[in-house]
Short mmCIF file of C-alpha atoms and ligand atoms in Angstrom, two decimals:
data_model
loop_
_atom_site.label_atom_id
_atom_site.label_comp_id
_atom_site.label_asym_id
_atom_site.label_seq_id
_atom_site.Cartn_x
_atom_site.Cartn_y
_atom_site.Cartn_z
CA MET A 1 0.14 5.18 -12.87
CA PRO A 2 -3.58 4.76 -13.28
CA ALA A 3 -4.26 0.97 -13.24
CA ILE A 4 -2.97 -0.92 -10.21
CA VAL A 5 -3.61 -4.55 -9.38
CA LEU A 6 -3.34 -5.63 -5.74
CA ILE A 7 -3.29 -9.35 -5.01
CA GLY A 8 -2.44 -11.84 -2.27
CA ALA A 9 0.95 -13.54 -2.48
CA GLN A 10 0.33 -16.59 -0.29
CA TRP A 11 -2.86 -18.41 0.79
CA GLY A 12 -4.96 -15.36 1.59
CA ASP A 13 -5.45 -13.09 4.60
CA GLU A 14 -2.20 -11.26 3.94
CA GLY A 15 -3.82 -7.91 4.76
CA LYS A 16 -5.08 -6.95 1.29
CA GLY A 17 -7.99 -5.08 2.83
CA LYS A 18 -5.70 -2.89 4.85
CA ALA A 19 -3.41 -2.26 1.87
CA THR A 20 -6.37 -1.27 -0.31
CA ASP A 21 -7.60 1.00 2.41
CA LEU A 22 -4.16 2.58 2.63
CA LEU A 23 -4.29 3.52 -1.06
CA GLY A 24 -7.98 4.36 -0.85
CA SER A 25 -7.82 8.12 -0.63
CA ARG A 26 -5.68 8.31 -3.77
CA VAL A 27 -7.75 6.13 -6.05
CA ASP A 28 -10.96 6.83 -7.91
CA TYR A 29 -12.23 3.28 -8.38
CA VAL A 30 -11.70 0.05 -6.41
CA VAL A 31 -12.68 -3.04 -8.37
CA LYS A 32 -13.33 -6.52 -7.03
CA PHE A 33 -12.63 -8.85 -9.95
CA ASN A 34 -12.76 -12.41 -8.57
CA GLY A 35 -14.29 -14.55 -5.86
CA GLY A 36 -17.27 -13.60 -3.76
CA ASN A 37 -18.10 -13.58 -0.08
CA ASN A 38 -15.49 -16.25 0.62
CA ALA A 39 -13.14 -13.28 1.10
CA GLY A 40 -12.80 -11.71 4.51
CA HIS A 41 -11.02 -8.40 4.85
CA THR A 42 -10.63 -6.76 8.23
CA VAL A 43 -9.92 -3.07 8.07
CA VAL A 44 -9.24 -1.01 11.18
CA VAL A 45 -9.96 2.72 10.94
CA GLY A 46 -9.27 4.52 14.21
CA ASN A 47 -11.37 2.69 16.79
CA GLU A 48 -13.67 1.20 14.18
CA LYS A 49 -13.20 -2.31 12.82
CA TYR A 50 -14.89 -3.35 9.59
CA ALA A 51 -15.19 -6.91 8.26
CA LEU A 52 -15.91 -6.96 4.54
CA HIS A 53 -16.66 -10.05 2.48
CA LEU A 54 -18.29 -9.29 -0.83
CA LEU A 55 -17.73 -5.56 -1.07
CA PRO A 56 -14.30 -4.25 -2.07
CA SER A 57 -12.45 -2.65 0.84
CA GLY A 58 -12.26 0.62 -1.09
CA ILE A 59 -15.91 1.21 -0.16
CA LEU A 60 -14.67 2.54 3.18
CA THR A 61 -12.99 5.54 1.56
CA GLU A 62 -15.14 8.53 0.83
CA GLY A 63 -15.24 9.50 -2.82
CA VAL A 64 -14.10 6.12 -4.15
CA THR A 65 -16.38 4.33 -6.60
CA PRO A 66 -16.49 0.63 -5.64
CA VAL A 67 -17.12 -1.81 -8.48
CA ILE A 68 -18.13 -5.47 -8.42
CA ALA A 69 -16.88 -6.58 -11.83
CA ASN A 70 -17.87 -9.42 -14.16
CA GLY A 71 -15.45 -11.95 -12.64
CA VAL A 72 -17.20 -11.95 -9.26
CA VAL A 73 -19.92 -14.32 -8.01
CA VAL A 74 -22.51 -12.34 -6.06
CA ASP A 75 -24.68 -13.62 -3.22
CA LEU A 76 -27.43 -11.00 -3.25
CA GLU A 77 -28.54 -11.60 0.30
CA VAL A 78 -24.98 -10.95 1.47
CA LEU A 79 -24.64 -7.93 -0.80
CA PHE A 80 -27.64 -6.15 0.68
CA HIS A 81 -26.80 -7.24 4.19
CA GLU A 82 -23.29 -5.75 3.90
CA LEU A 83 -24.57 -2.57 2.27
CA GLU A 84 -27.15 -2.07 5.04
CA ALA A 85 -24.62 -2.74 7.80
CA LEU A 86 -22.18 -0.22 6.33
CA SER A 87 -24.90 2.40 5.78
CA ALA A 88 -25.97 2.01 9.39
CA ARG A 89 -22.40 2.89 10.40
CA GLY A 90 -22.42 6.01 8.26
CA VAL A 91 -20.45 4.70 5.25
CA ASP A 92 -21.65 6.10 1.93
CA VAL A 93 -22.41 3.09 -0.26
CA SER A 94 -24.38 4.92 -2.94
CA LYS A 95 -21.62 4.82 -5.54
CA LEU A 96 -21.43 1.01 -5.81
CA GLN A 97 -21.59 -0.36 -9.35
CA VAL A 98 -22.29 -4.00 -10.17
CA SER A 99 -21.50 -5.61 -13.51
CA ALA A 100 -24.48 -6.89 -15.48
CA ASN A 101 -22.29 -9.90 -16.37
CA ALA A 102 -21.38 -10.95 -12.83
CA HIS A 103 -22.86 -14.30 -11.82
CA VAL A 104 -25.12 -14.86 -8.86
CA ILE A 105 -24.78 -17.38 -6.05
CA THR A 106 -28.12 -18.96 -5.21
CA GLN A 107 -29.37 -21.26 -2.48
CA TYR A 108 -28.57 -24.35 -4.57
CA HIS A 109 -24.94 -23.31 -4.87
CA ARG A 110 -24.62 -22.96 -1.11
CA THR A 111 -26.35 -26.30 -0.57
CA LEU A 112 -24.15 -28.06 -3.13
CA ASP A 113 -20.99 -26.56 -1.63
CA LYS A 114 -21.86 -28.07 1.74
CA VAL A 115 -23.03 -31.48 0.56
CA THR A 116 -20.14 -32.02 -1.83
CA GLU A 117 -17.67 -31.15 0.92
CA ARG A 118 -19.33 -33.65 3.22
CA PHE A 119 -19.25 -36.23 0.44
CA LEU A 120 -15.51 -35.74 -0.07
CA GLY A 121 -14.88 -36.85 3.51
CA LYS A 122 -11.14 -37.00 4.15
CA ARG A 123 -10.44 -35.41 0.79
CA GLN A 124 -12.43 -32.28 1.55
CA ILE A 125 -11.09 -28.86 0.55
CA GLY A 126 -12.31 -27.03 3.64
CA THR A 127 -14.22 -24.46 1.59
CA THR A 128 -15.89 -21.48 3.18
CA GLY A 129 -19.26 -23.08 2.35
CA ARG A 130 -20.47 -19.96 0.57
CA GLY A 131 -21.35 -21.65 -2.73
CA ILE A 132 -18.33 -20.24 -4.57
CA GLY A 133 -17.18 -23.45 -6.34
CA PRO A 134 -20.65 -24.53 -7.52
CA ALA A 135 -21.42 -21.01 -8.80
CA TYR A 136 -18.20 -20.89 -10.85
CA ALA A 137 -18.82 -24.46 -12.02
CA ASP A 138 -22.19 -23.33 -13.41
CA LYS A 139 -20.51 -20.38 -15.10
CA ILE A 140 -18.06 -22.69 -16.86
CA ASN A 141 -20.81 -25.21 -17.61
CA ARG A 142 -22.82 -22.36 -19.16
CA VAL A 143 -25.78 -22.79 -16.84
CA GLY A 144 -25.00 -19.85 -14.57
CA ILE A 145 -27.40 -17.03 -13.72
CA ARG A 146 -26.09 -13.53 -14.36
CA ILE A 147 -27.11 -10.26 -12.75
CA GLN A 148 -28.72 -9.13 -16.01
CA ASP A 149 -31.03 -12.17 -16.01
CA LEU A 150 -32.84 -10.75 -12.98
CA PHE A 151 -34.43 -8.12 -15.15
CA ASP A 152 -36.28 -10.52 -17.44
CA GLU A 153 -38.48 -12.90 -15.50
CA ASN A 154 -39.06 -15.23 -18.46
CA ILE A 155 -35.40 -15.68 -19.17
CA LEU A 156 -34.62 -16.00 -15.49
CA ARG A 157 -37.18 -18.79 -15.06
CA GLN A 158 -35.85 -20.69 -18.09
CA LYS A 159 -32.30 -20.40 -16.86
CA VAL A 160 -33.13 -21.48 -13.33
CA GLU A 161 -35.06 -24.45 -14.75
CA GLY A 162 -32.04 -25.39 -16.82
CA ALA A 163 -29.68 -25.05 -13.89
CA LEU A 164 -31.86 -27.01 -11.49
CA ASP A 165 -32.74 -29.86 -13.80
CA MET A 166 -29.59 -31.91 -13.28
CA LYS A 167 -28.92 -30.57 -9.83
CA ASN A 168 -32.20 -31.81 -8.43
CA HIS A 169 -31.40 -35.31 -9.67
CA MET A 170 -28.07 -35.06 -7.89
CA LEU A 171 -29.48 -33.56 -4.71
CA VAL A 172 -32.21 -36.17 -4.40
CA LYS A 173 -30.54 -39.30 -5.78
CA ILE A 174 -26.96 -38.85 -4.67
CA TYR A 175 -27.00 -36.51 -1.73
CA ASN A 176 -30.34 -37.53 -0.26
CA ARG A 177 -31.59 -33.95 0.00
CA ARG A 178 -34.92 -32.44 -1.00
CA ALA A 179 -35.42 -31.08 -4.50
CA ILE A 180 -35.31 -27.31 -4.88
CA HIS A 181 -38.28 -25.67 -6.60
CA VAL A 182 -37.75 -23.28 -9.49
CA ASP A 183 -40.23 -20.80 -8.00
CA GLU A 184 -38.35 -20.66 -4.72
CA ILE A 185 -35.20 -19.52 -6.50
CA VAL A 186 -36.88 -17.23 -9.01
CA ASP A 187 -38.91 -15.47 -6.33
CA ASP A 188 -35.88 -15.02 -4.15
CA LEU A 189 -33.78 -13.55 -6.96
CA LEU A 190 -36.59 -11.30 -8.19
CA SER A 191 -37.03 -9.89 -4.70
CA TYR A 192 -33.66 -8.14 -5.10
CA ALA A 193 -34.11 -6.92 -8.68
CA GLU A 194 -35.53 -3.45 -8.11
CA ARG A 195 -33.03 -2.57 -5.38
CA LEU A 196 -30.24 -3.83 -7.56
CA ARG A 197 -31.29 -2.10 -10.78
CA PRO A 198 -29.72 1.34 -10.13
CA MET A 199 -26.34 -0.25 -9.34
CA VAL A 200 -26.12 -2.39 -12.46
CA LYS A 201 -23.77 -0.94 -15.05
CA ASP A 202 -21.66 -1.75 -18.07
CA THR A 203 -18.61 -1.77 -15.81
CA VAL A 204 -16.25 -2.61 -18.69
CA LEU A 205 -17.14 0.63 -20.44
CA GLU A 206 -17.10 2.57 -17.18
CA LEU A 207 -13.64 1.36 -16.15
CA ASN A 208 -12.06 1.80 -19.57
CA ARG A 209 -13.46 5.32 -19.81
CA ALA A 210 -12.17 6.08 -16.34
CA LEU A 211 -8.69 5.03 -17.46
CA ASP A 212 -9.06 7.10 -20.65
CA ASP A 213 -9.73 10.07 -18.35
CA ASP A 214 -6.56 9.36 -16.33
CA LYS A 215 -8.45 8.22 -13.28
CA THR A 216 -6.72 5.81 -10.89
CA VAL A 217 -8.27 2.35 -10.75
CA LEU A 218 -7.28 -0.23 -8.14
CA PHE A 219 -8.12 -3.87 -8.78
CA GLU A 220 -8.43 -5.63 -5.43
CA GLY A 221 -7.95 -9.40 -5.54
CA GLY A 222 -9.76 -11.76 -3.23
CA GLN A 223 -7.97 -14.93 -2.04
CA ALA A 224 -4.40 -15.28 -3.29
CA THR A 225 -1.89 -16.75 -5.74
CA MET A 226 -1.59 -20.14 -4.01
CA LEU A 227 -5.39 -20.43 -4.01
CA ASP A 228 -5.67 -19.57 -7.73
CA ILE A 229 -7.55 -22.18 -9.75
CA ASP A 230 -4.71 -22.43 -12.33
CA HIS A 231 -1.59 -21.55 -10.38
CA GLY A 232 -2.43 -22.56 -6.83
CA THR A 233 -2.18 -25.86 -4.97
CA TYR A 234 -4.93 -27.52 -7.01
CA PRO A 235 -7.35 -29.01 -5.96
CA PHE A 236 -6.91 -27.22 -2.64
CA VAL A 237 -7.73 -23.85 -4.18
CA THR A 238 -10.64 -21.53 -4.71
CA SER A 239 -12.54 -21.58 -8.00
CA SER A 240 -11.37 -18.31 -9.55
CA ASN A 241 -8.22 -16.63 -10.85
CA ALA A 242 -6.93 -14.69 -7.89
CA THR A 243 -3.73 -13.74 -9.74
CA SER A 244 -3.16 -10.55 -11.73
CA GLY A 245 -4.44 -12.17 -14.93
CA GLY A 246 -7.79 -12.52 -13.20
CA ALA A 247 -7.95 -8.74 -12.91
CA VAL A 248 -7.89 -8.54 -16.70
CA THR A 249 -10.49 -11.21 -17.53
CA GLY A 250 -12.49 -10.39 -14.43
CA SER A 251 -12.93 -6.74 -15.32
CA GLY A 252 -12.58 -6.29 -19.08
CA VAL A 253 -9.56 -4.00 -18.76
CA ALA A 254 -6.79 -5.13 -21.13
CA PRO A 255 -3.39 -6.34 -19.86
CA ASN A 256 -1.49 -3.53 -21.55
CA ARG A 257 -3.40 -1.01 -19.43
CA ILE A 258 -2.09 -2.40 -16.14
CA ASP A 259 0.76 -0.28 -14.81
CA ARG A 260 1.58 -1.83 -11.51
CA VAL A 261 1.07 -5.09 -9.64
CA ILE A 262 1.27 -4.99 -5.85
CA ALA A 263 1.44 -8.30 -3.98
CA VAL A 264 0.61 -8.33 -0.29
CA VAL A 265 2.72 -10.84 1.59
CA LYS A 266 2.77 -11.67 5.29
CA ALA A 267 6.10 -11.69 7.14
CA TYR A 268 5.22 -15.35 7.88
CA THR A 269 2.65 -17.66 6.25
CA THR A 270 -0.91 -18.74 7.03
CA ARG A 271 -3.46 -20.97 5.38
CA VAL A 272 -7.13 -21.78 6.07
CA GLY A 273 -8.57 -25.09 4.89
CA ALA A 274 -6.81 -28.18 3.59
CA GLY A 275 -3.80 -28.59 1.27
CA PRO A 276 -0.01 -28.57 1.25
CA PHE A 277 1.88 -26.00 3.30
CA PRO A 278 5.63 -26.78 3.54
CA THR A 279 6.57 -24.35 6.32
CA GLU A 280 3.59 -25.21 8.52
CA LEU A 281 4.40 -25.33 12.24
CA PHE A 282 2.81 -27.72 14.70
CA ASP A 283 4.71 -26.56 17.78
CA GLU A 284 4.64 -23.59 20.13
CA SER A 285 6.12 -21.30 17.43
CA GLY A 286 3.02 -21.95 15.33
CA GLU A 287 0.84 -21.22 18.33
CA PHE A 288 2.82 -18.03 18.95
CA LEU A 289 2.19 -16.80 15.38
CA ARG A 290 -1.52 -17.67 15.66
CA SER A 291 -2.05 -15.82 18.91
CA ALA A 292 0.30 -12.87 18.27
CA GLY A 293 -1.08 -12.43 14.75
CA PHE A 294 -4.65 -13.15 15.79
CA GLU A 295 -4.87 -15.71 13.00
CA PHE A 296 -8.53 -16.65 13.01
CA GLY A 297 -10.60 -16.45 9.81
CA THR A 298 -12.58 -13.26 9.18
CA THR A 299 -15.19 -15.28 7.28
CA THR A 300 -15.49 -18.58 9.12
CA GLY A 301 -13.67 -17.89 12.40
CA ARG A 302 -11.52 -21.02 11.83
CA PRO A 303 -8.03 -20.94 13.37
CA ARG A 304 -5.53 -20.37 10.56
CA ARG A 305 -2.64 -22.78 10.05
CA THR A 306 0.64 -20.93 10.58
CA GLY A 307 4.25 -21.25 9.41
CA TRP A 308 7.42 -19.35 8.55
CA TYR A 309 7.98 -17.12 5.51
CA ASP A 310 8.43 -19.12 2.32
CA ALA A 311 10.71 -17.31 -0.16
CA PRO A 312 10.20 -19.72 -3.10
CA ILE A 313 6.46 -18.99 -2.84
CA ALA A 314 7.17 -15.24 -2.94
CA ARG A 315 9.32 -15.71 -6.06
CA TYR A 316 6.61 -17.86 -7.65
CA THR A 317 4.10 -15.10 -6.92
CA ALA A 318 6.43 -12.43 -8.31
CA ARG A 319 6.78 -14.40 -11.54
CA ILE A 320 3.14 -15.32 -12.11
CA ASN A 321 1.72 -11.92 -11.29
CA GLY A 322 4.46 -9.65 -12.63
CA VAL A 323 4.83 -8.16 -9.17
CA THR A 324 6.32 -4.66 -9.17
CA ASP A 325 6.02 -4.12 -5.41
CA PHE A 326 5.48 -6.20 -2.31
CA VAL A 327 3.71 -4.93 0.77
CA LEU A 328 5.14 -6.95 3.65
CA THR A 329 2.53 -7.10 6.41
CA LYS A 330 2.47 -8.09 10.08
CA LEU A 331 6.19 -7.64 10.69
CA ASP A 332 5.19 -6.58 14.24
CA VAL A 333 3.89 -10.10 14.90
CA LEU A 334 7.45 -11.47 14.78
CA THR A 335 8.56 -9.15 17.60
CA GLY A 336 9.83 -11.06 20.62
CA LEU A 337 11.15 -14.11 18.80
CA ASP A 338 14.80 -14.97 19.42
CA GLU A 339 15.27 -16.41 15.96
CA ILE A 340 13.23 -16.21 12.79
CA PRO A 341 13.59 -19.00 10.23
CA VAL A 342 12.93 -18.24 6.55
CA CYS A 343 12.44 -21.01 4.01
CA VAL A 344 14.92 -20.46 1.18
CA ALA A 345 14.43 -23.73 -0.76
CA TYR A 346 12.93 -27.20 -0.33
CA GLU A 347 14.22 -30.71 -0.11
CA VAL A 348 12.15 -33.37 -1.85
CA ASP A 349 13.33 -36.97 -1.50
CA GLY A 350 16.91 -35.85 -0.97
CA VAL A 351 16.89 -33.40 -3.90
CA ARG A 352 17.12 -29.63 -3.38
CA HIS A 353 14.46 -27.52 -5.14
CA ASP A 354 15.13 -23.78 -5.25
CA GLU A 355 11.74 -23.09 -6.79
CA VAL A 356 8.19 -24.31 -6.11
CA PRO A 357 8.09 -27.82 -7.63
CA VAL A 358 5.63 -28.24 -10.49
CA SER A 359 4.51 -31.64 -9.22
CA GLN A 360 1.79 -31.36 -6.60
CA SER A 361 2.99 -34.50 -4.95
CA ASP A 362 6.55 -33.11 -4.66
CA PHE A 363 5.14 -29.95 -3.11
CA HIS A 364 3.19 -32.09 -0.63
CA HIS A 365 6.43 -33.77 0.42
CA ALA A 366 8.63 -30.68 0.28
CA LYS A 367 10.66 -30.12 3.44
CA PRO A 368 11.73 -26.52 3.96
CA ILE A 369 15.42 -25.61 4.04
CA TYR A 370 15.72 -22.75 6.49
CA GLU A 371 18.06 -19.84 6.94
CA ILE A 372 17.83 -18.43 10.46
CA PHE A 373 17.75 -14.71 11.21
CA PRO A 374 18.15 -13.06 14.62
CA GLY A 375 14.95 -11.56 16.06
CA TRP A 376 14.29 -8.28 17.90
CA LYS A 377 12.52 -7.41 21.14
CA GLU A 378 11.69 -3.73 20.59
CA ASP A 379 8.06 -2.73 19.96
CA ILE A 380 7.92 -1.68 16.30
CA THR A 381 4.26 -0.69 16.06
CA GLY A 382 5.18 3.01 16.23
CA ALA A 383 7.75 2.81 13.42
CA ARG A 384 6.90 5.04 10.47
CA THR A 385 10.20 5.06 8.58
CA PHE A 386 12.57 2.24 7.76
CA ASP A 387 15.17 3.80 10.05
CA ASP A 388 12.72 3.58 12.98
CA LEU A 389 12.96 -0.23 12.80
CA PRO A 390 15.56 -2.05 14.94
CA LYS A 391 18.61 -3.23 13.00
CA ASN A 392 17.56 -6.90 13.12
CA ALA A 393 14.10 -6.08 11.76
CA GLN A 394 15.68 -4.05 8.96
CA ASP A 395 18.01 -6.93 8.15
CA TYR A 396 15.11 -9.38 8.12
CA VAL A 397 13.20 -7.19 5.65
CA LEU A 398 16.25 -6.72 3.42
CA ALA A 399 17.05 -10.43 3.45
CA VAL A 400 13.48 -11.39 2.60
CA GLU A 401 13.41 -8.73 -0.13
CA GLY A 402 16.57 -10.17 -1.65
CA MET A 403 14.94 -13.61 -1.92
CA SER A 404 11.46 -12.64 -3.05
CA GLY A 405 11.84 -11.42 -6.61
CA SER A 406 10.69 -7.83 -6.22
CA ARG A 407 11.18 -4.87 -3.92
CA ILE A 408 9.34 -4.46 -0.63
CA SER A 409 7.77 -1.05 -0.90
CA ALA A 410 5.76 -0.92 2.31
CA ILE A 411 5.88 -2.72 5.65
CA GLY A 412 2.91 -3.26 7.96
CA VAL A 413 3.71 -2.80 11.64
CA GLY A 414 0.21 -3.02 13.14
CA PRO A 415 -3.45 -3.42 12.18
CA GLY A 416 -4.31 0.30 12.18
CA ARG A 417 -4.65 2.36 9.00
CA ASP A 418 -1.50 4.37 9.73
CA ALA A 419 0.66 1.50 11.10
CA ILE A 420 2.82 1.27 8.02
CA VAL A 421 6.33 2.11 6.85
CA VAL A 422 6.39 3.27 3.23
CA ARG A 423 9.72 2.87 1.42
CA HIS A 424 8.53 3.51 -2.14
CA ASP A 425 5.33 5.27 -3.12
CA LEU A 426 2.81 2.67 -4.29
CA ILE A 427 0.98 4.91 -6.74
CA ASP A 428 3.40 7.29 -8.50
P1 GDP B 1 -7.11 -9.97 3.66
O1 GDP B 1 -8.08 -11.08 3.48
O2 GDP B 1 -5.88 -10.13 2.85
O3 GDP B 1 -7.73 -8.61 3.47
O4 GDP B 1 -6.62 -10.06 5.17
P2 GDP B 1 -7.53 -10.29 6.49
O5 GDP B 1 -8.23 -9.02 6.81
O6 GDP B 1 -8.33 -11.53 6.37
O7 GDP B 1 -6.41 -10.63 7.55
C1 GDP B 1 -5.40 -9.73 7.85
C2 GDP B 1 -5.50 -9.34 9.34
O8 GDP B 1 -4.29 -8.75 9.72
C3 GDP B 1 -6.57 -8.31 9.63
O9 GDP B 1 -7.12 -8.59 10.89
C4 GDP B 1 -5.82 -6.98 9.66
O10 GDP B 1 -6.42 -6.01 10.51
C5 GDP B 1 -4.50 -7.43 10.20
N1 GDP B 1 -3.33 -6.66 9.73
C6 GDP B 1 -3.07 -6.18 8.48
N2 GDP B 1 -1.84 -5.65 8.43
C7 GDP B 1 -1.30 -5.83 9.65
C8 GDP B 1 -0.02 -5.52 10.23
O11 GDP B 1 0.88 -5.01 9.58
N3 GDP B 1 0.17 -5.89 11.54
C9 GDP B 1 -0.80 -6.51 12.28
N4 GDP B 1 -0.54 -6.83 13.54
N5 GDP B 1 -2.00 -6.79 11.77
C10 GDP B 1 -2.24 -6.47 10.48
P1 IMO B 2 -9.25 -13.57 1.53
O1 IMO B 2 -9.72 -12.72 0.39
C1 IMO B 2 -8.05 -17.50 3.00
C2 IMO B 2 -9.87 -20.97 1.04
C3 IMO B 2 -10.82 -21.81 1.85
C4 IMO B 2 -10.58 -23.17 1.19
C5 IMO B 2 -10.40 -22.81 -0.27
C6 IMO B 2 -11.64 -22.96 -1.12
O2 IMO B 2 -9.80 -13.16 2.85
O3 IMO B 2 -7.77 -13.70 1.52
P2 IMO B 2 -13.87 -21.55 -1.34
O4 IMO B 2 -14.94 -21.25 -0.33
O5 IMO B 2 -13.25 -20.34 -1.94
O6 IMO B 2 -14.32 -22.53 -2.39
O7 IMO B 2 -12.73 -22.33 -0.50
O8 IMO B 2 -9.96 -21.46 -0.30
N1 IMO B 2 -10.21 -19.53 0.99
C7 IMO B 2 -9.55 -18.58 1.65
N2 IMO B 2 -8.52 -18.66 2.53
N3 IMO B 2 -8.52 -16.28 2.63
C8 IMO B 2 -9.53 -16.17 1.74
O9 IMO B 2 -9.94 -14.99 1.24
C9 IMO B 2 -10.12 -17.35 1.23
N4 IMO B 2 -11.12 -17.62 0.36
C10 IMO B 2 -11.16 -18.94 0.22
O10 IMO B 2 -10.47 -21.81 3.21
O11 IMO B 2 -9.38 -23.72 1.65
MG1 MG B 3 -9.10 -12.50 4.59
#
């Protein structure tokens, strides 16, 4: 099973980093195919805790070749900062490959991200402020700067001029900010070029050849299905395809080469930033999930919104991504609850919807219909087989599996690398 896509099933922070790390020792390549440093993956290895943003989590496993593919937007300052921080902690980062076709995030993207959010006022998305949306907007508008442009100063200058032309009018006339000089941007980007040069590769060729040679390639999604630009809760989404299709366009590996699609799903739901969230809790149960699950953003430190498990969302994710396996994470966080509600359908204006409604406004008004499951009090963090779990926890997993459209192949029972129950091998 050489090509595996791993994506988020909900609104992000499901524990993708940990799941990637779990597979790490058995894969040859880990590829980031979408997003940028808006992602935040916390991986706990023994007593060490790593917070990764731009780099794929697979970088923590010795021997793995990490790849930043064409679909990613790269903030070079962040890239080198993360590489240096990992090197200082003894992680070998020398194998990293960066696609010549990936786009770069510059200072004007970060500035625009912040001023447009401010301008939106009440309608703001609650972005991470990292310049992600403006960088992808430039890509689509065909005024983006790609990694390969850094190696030809003339071309780079022309492209930056082109990109800044309209933006400076906007910054000065609409947003009341100072104009950004072409030289400022060009000099900044050029300052990274020589350090970057050895990492820049034709990653499409590299990855396809790796698959030809029967190597195992893991495509690690940033963000998640409900934040996907096409399939998420638009406009409260990120600006890339975080679904399995994004792994194909974002890496240049064809869809018929993908063997398996793993979706990471939390045993409850969280969301950072604005937008609809039917099972959101505003009471002490929500506070319980936030404190027991330590639900604070890895990237921005914002408290995450919390709610119960939403089965129609899991089914939606299974359908859109072609999910072959779910990894259900953070089951341990539910320990201690007397009862655990699971959303099985919605009610919109008196009408029952068994699936996620296509109308955004219906989804905004959707009221969850819950089925209630009995909780458990036993500590499950030491469980390593399904049989180690208390009966009520087993029943919860089986019930959720029955509603979610694919099998649950692994269950997270704690943040540590080994705190996992594997029911079906995720690679063979
Ligand atoms: P990602 O963005 O999907 O990689 O997820 P994050 O790293 O942002 O958030 C997931 C958090 O949950 C991290 O702090 C992980 O260490 C933690 N985590 C992952 N799996 C489990 C689990 O099964 N149980 C508990 N308690 N924590 C987990
Ligand atoms: P990981 O990979 C959770 C959210 C932001 C905001 C919206 C748009 O850790 O799961 P952006 O800066 O991307 O333009 O913000 O998307 N968001 C995330 N939420 N986890 C993430 O990544 C996220 N990346 C972006 O909060 O609502
Ligand atoms: Mg995260």
